[in-house]
């Protein structure tokens, strides 16, 4: 496992030399404004954990790890994205899709960077168990089929509550309702795809989606870092750093870790372990190193809390615009009566989920950032909760009945496939011509 206080800085310097168009002018020794260990600084740590901040900051190794990965992108995907001037993004994306679908040997004149990118993803980590990953996907299918469609918008909004981590989304044009809708659907597509049987295999759809997500993020880094005035490294660090991707990877299992700790457990149950391994493998496919993917309840909670304890608090008009665009985004596949009813329930439930999880139940604070819950929202959320609970309960019971469990699982897979069709084709691309400077 890498020691970030010694090995990572040298690695970053090497990357700068290997990808000079992106990182050649970057000073990796700086501490960006977003990262703070000042005792009196306002951080993103929640009120109930605020008293733990001195204790968290006292863990020098973990703090150093988080600081290091605040300045770290995705080396293999970044190297491939740096070929944009030679190939153009469309060609790079096409070659990556072909390599995922048909294998590198079937991509004529595949560039060395593409080979290294795919080979890195193919190296299944020794610290994970493929059987547990598949078991975790099977367990998660119930929630993804019935609960996830109602929370994805609310969870997505939660990522916009900090100006330092939200800026890349604004630069790529996500302030528009249309772009916001596409990003929400792409997020839902990626996570839903990963629980389909076989999707995380080498030629599976989940493997391919992870590769495309990484290329999209690297393309963002390439464009904002090579366009002169679009990114302030001293303020924001590296665009879409790995420490922010860690939050995306671990967030689904943080509640499991917190639950275990509340019950006095230091390990996960077998079923929890399977879900944790699934989340950690998704993180690996997204380019995260093992040291950012905690494997015990304590390590998962501590690294997440320390990340929030060192992220300087900040909410501005860019964040407000992203929240507004996402809340206004039309996620309906059509405008039939059933779709409109679903949209009513989904919007209400997503708002309530956001207020409960991201705003810690504070309706006034939510209103200040642009999310207001009205009577219609509460009614929609209640209807959604009844629907979700009833459907999930039926499948939870079925999962414990021999023979019936297999039938129920096949039913869940069919539901998930229909959901994916409703989300539409995920391009995992951004239009560089629509980017705007960070200071506007």
PDB file of N, CA and C in Angstrom, residues 46 52 87 99 129 187-188 203 207 290 292 310 332 336 387 397 402 413-415 425 428 430 437 439-440:
ATOM      1  N   UNK A  46     -20.184  17.416   9.651  1.00  0.00           N
ATOM      2  CA  UNK A  46     -21.517  17.679  10.175  1.00  0.00           C
ATOM      3  C   UNK A  46     -21.519  18.023  11.649  1.00  0.00           C
ATOM      4  N   UNK A  52     -15.476  15.825  17.012  1.00  0.00           N
ATOM      5  CA  UNK A  52     -14.424  14.846  16.721  1.00  0.00           C
ATOM      6  C   UNK A  52     -13.322  15.415  15.819  1.00  0.00           C
ATOM      7  N   UNK A  87      -6.118  12.467 -31.522  1.00  0.00           N
ATOM      8  CA  UNK A  87      -7.201  11.615 -32.002  1.00  0.00           C
ATOM      9  C   UNK A  87      -8.578  12.283 -31.978  1.00  0.00           C
ATOM     10  N   UNK A  99     -12.434  -1.543 -27.170  1.00  0.00           N
ATOM     11  CA  UNK A  99     -11.532  -2.335 -26.322  1.00  0.00           C
ATOM     12  C   UNK A  99     -12.317  -3.042 -25.221  1.00  0.00           C
ATOM     13  N   UNK A 129     -12.843 -10.442  -3.248  1.00  0.00           N
ATOM     14  CA  UNK A 129     -13.320 -11.783  -3.551  1.00  0.00           C
ATOM     15  C   UNK A 129     -14.423 -11.681  -4.603  1.00  0.00           C
ATOM     16  N   UNK A 187     -25.455   8.846 -13.978  1.00  0.00           N
ATOM     17  CA  UNK A 187     -25.103   8.342 -12.653  1.00  0.00           C
ATOM     18  C   UNK A 187     -25.957   7.133 -12.295  1.00  0.00           C
ATOM     19  N   UNK A 188     -27.267   7.264 -12.526  1.00  0.00           N
ATOM     20  CA  UNK A 188     -28.178   6.148 -12.243  1.00  0.00           C
ATOM     21  C   UNK A 188     -27.832   4.943 -13.109  1.00  0.00           C
ATOM     22  N   UNK A 203     -15.818  -8.166 -19.868  1.00  0.00           N
ATOM     23  CA  UNK A 203     -16.535  -7.640 -21.030  1.00  0.00           C
ATOM     24  C   UNK A 203     -17.968  -7.243 -20.689  1.00  0.00           C
ATOM     25  N   UNK A 207     -18.204  -2.863 -16.344  1.00  0.00           N
ATOM     26  CA  UNK A 207     -16.780  -2.612 -16.604  1.00  0.00           C
ATOM     27  C   UNK A 207     -16.646  -1.489 -17.628  1.00  0.00           C
ATOM     28  N   UNK A 290      -6.368   1.127  -3.263  1.00  0.00           N
ATOM     29  CA  UNK A 290      -6.851   0.389  -2.103  1.00  0.00           C
ATOM     30  C   UNK A 290      -6.884   1.252  -0.855  1.00  0.00           C
ATOM     31  N   UNK A 292      -7.709   4.180  -0.344  1.00  0.00           N
ATOM     32  CA  UNK A 292      -8.863   5.063  -0.209  1.00  0.00           C
ATOM     33  C   UNK A 292     -10.163   4.277  -0.042  1.00  0.00           C
ATOM     34  N   UNK A 310     -11.457  17.971   6.534  1.00  0.00           N
ATOM     35  CA  UNK A 310     -10.372  18.723   5.884  1.00  0.00           C
ATOM     36  C   UNK A 310     -10.842  19.469   4.643  1.00  0.00           C
ATOM     37  N   UNK A 332     -38.337  12.208 -16.748  1.00  0.00           N
ATOM     38  CA  UNK A 332     -39.364  11.303 -17.244  1.00  0.00           C
ATOM     39  C   UNK A 332     -39.017  10.793 -18.646  1.00  0.00           C
ATOM     40  N   UNK A 336     -46.618  10.302 -20.081  1.00  0.00           N
ATOM     41  CA  UNK A 336     -47.843   9.555 -19.827  1.00  0.00           C
ATOM     42  C   UNK A 336     -48.286   9.791 -18.394  1.00  0.00           C
ATOM     43  N   UNK A 387     -44.805   2.731  -1.514  1.00  0.00           N
ATOM     44  CA  UNK A 387     -44.536   1.887  -2.682  1.00  0.00           C
ATOM     45  C   UNK A 387     -43.202   1.161  -2.538  1.00  0.00           C
ATOM     46  N   UNK A 397     -38.579 -10.980   1.474  1.00  0.00           N
ATOM     47  CA  UNK A 397     -39.126 -12.265   1.947  1.00  0.00           C
ATOM     48  C   UNK A 397     -38.844 -13.361   0.929  1.00  0.00           C
ATOM     49  N   UNK A 402     -36.436 -20.906  -0.710  1.00  0.00           N
ATOM     50  CA  UNK A 402     -35.807 -21.706  -1.770  1.00  0.00           C
ATOM     51  C   UNK A 402     -36.672 -21.742  -3.032  1.00  0.00           C
ATOM     52  N   UNK A 413     -33.932  -8.577 -12.075  1.00  0.00           N
ATOM     53  CA  UNK A 413     -33.047  -8.287 -13.206  1.00  0.00           C
ATOM     54  C   UNK A 413     -33.851  -7.691 -14.360  1.00  0.00           C
ATOM     55  N   UNK A 414     -35.031  -8.255 -14.637  1.00  0.00           N
ATOM     56  CA  UNK A 414     -35.871  -7.708 -15.709  1.00  0.00           C
ATOM     57  C   UNK A 414     -36.296  -6.278 -15.397  1.00  0.00           C
ATOM     58  N   UNK A 415     -36.623  -6.003 -14.132  1.00  0.00           N
ATOM     59  CA  UNK A 415     -36.988  -4.643 -13.729  1.00  0.00           C
ATOM     60  C   UNK A 415     -35.829  -3.682 -13.958  1.00  0.00           C
ATOM     61  N   UNK A 425     -29.591   5.888 -23.449  1.00  0.00           N
ATOM     62  CA  UNK A 425     -28.175   5.579 -23.672  1.00  0.00           C
ATOM     63  C   UNK A 425     -27.294   6.584 -22.951  1.00  0.00           C
ATOM     64  N   UNK A 428     -21.671   9.392 -21.357  1.00  0.00           N
ATOM     65  CA  UNK A 428     -20.512   9.696 -20.514  1.00  0.00           C
ATOM     66  C   UNK A 428     -19.534  10.607 -21.248  1.00  0.00           C
ATOM     67  N   UNK A 430     -18.769  15.011 -22.357  1.00  0.00           N
ATOM     68  CA  UNK A 430     -19.113  16.411 -22.187  1.00  0.00           C
ATOM     69  C   UNK A 430     -18.646  17.166 -23.416  1.00  0.00           C
ATOM     70  N   UNK A 437     -15.100  29.654 -18.237  1.00  0.00           N
ATOM     71  CA  UNK A 437     -14.052  29.893 -17.257  1.00  0.00           C
ATOM     72  C   UNK A 437     -14.576  29.842 -15.836  1.00  0.00           C
ATOM     73  N   UNK A 439     -14.039  31.752 -13.361  1.00  0.00           N
ATOM     74  CA  UNK A 439     -14.322  33.004 -12.673  1.00  0.00           C
ATOM     75  C   UNK A 439     -15.607  33.659 -13.131  1.00  0.00           C
ATOM     76  N   UNK A 440     -16.346  33.061 -14.100  1.00  0.00           N
ATOM     77  CA  UNK A 440     -17.576  33.696 -14.580  1.00  0.00           C
ATOM     78  C   UNK A 440     -18.770  33.128 -13.859  1.00  0.00           C
TER      79      UNK A 440
END
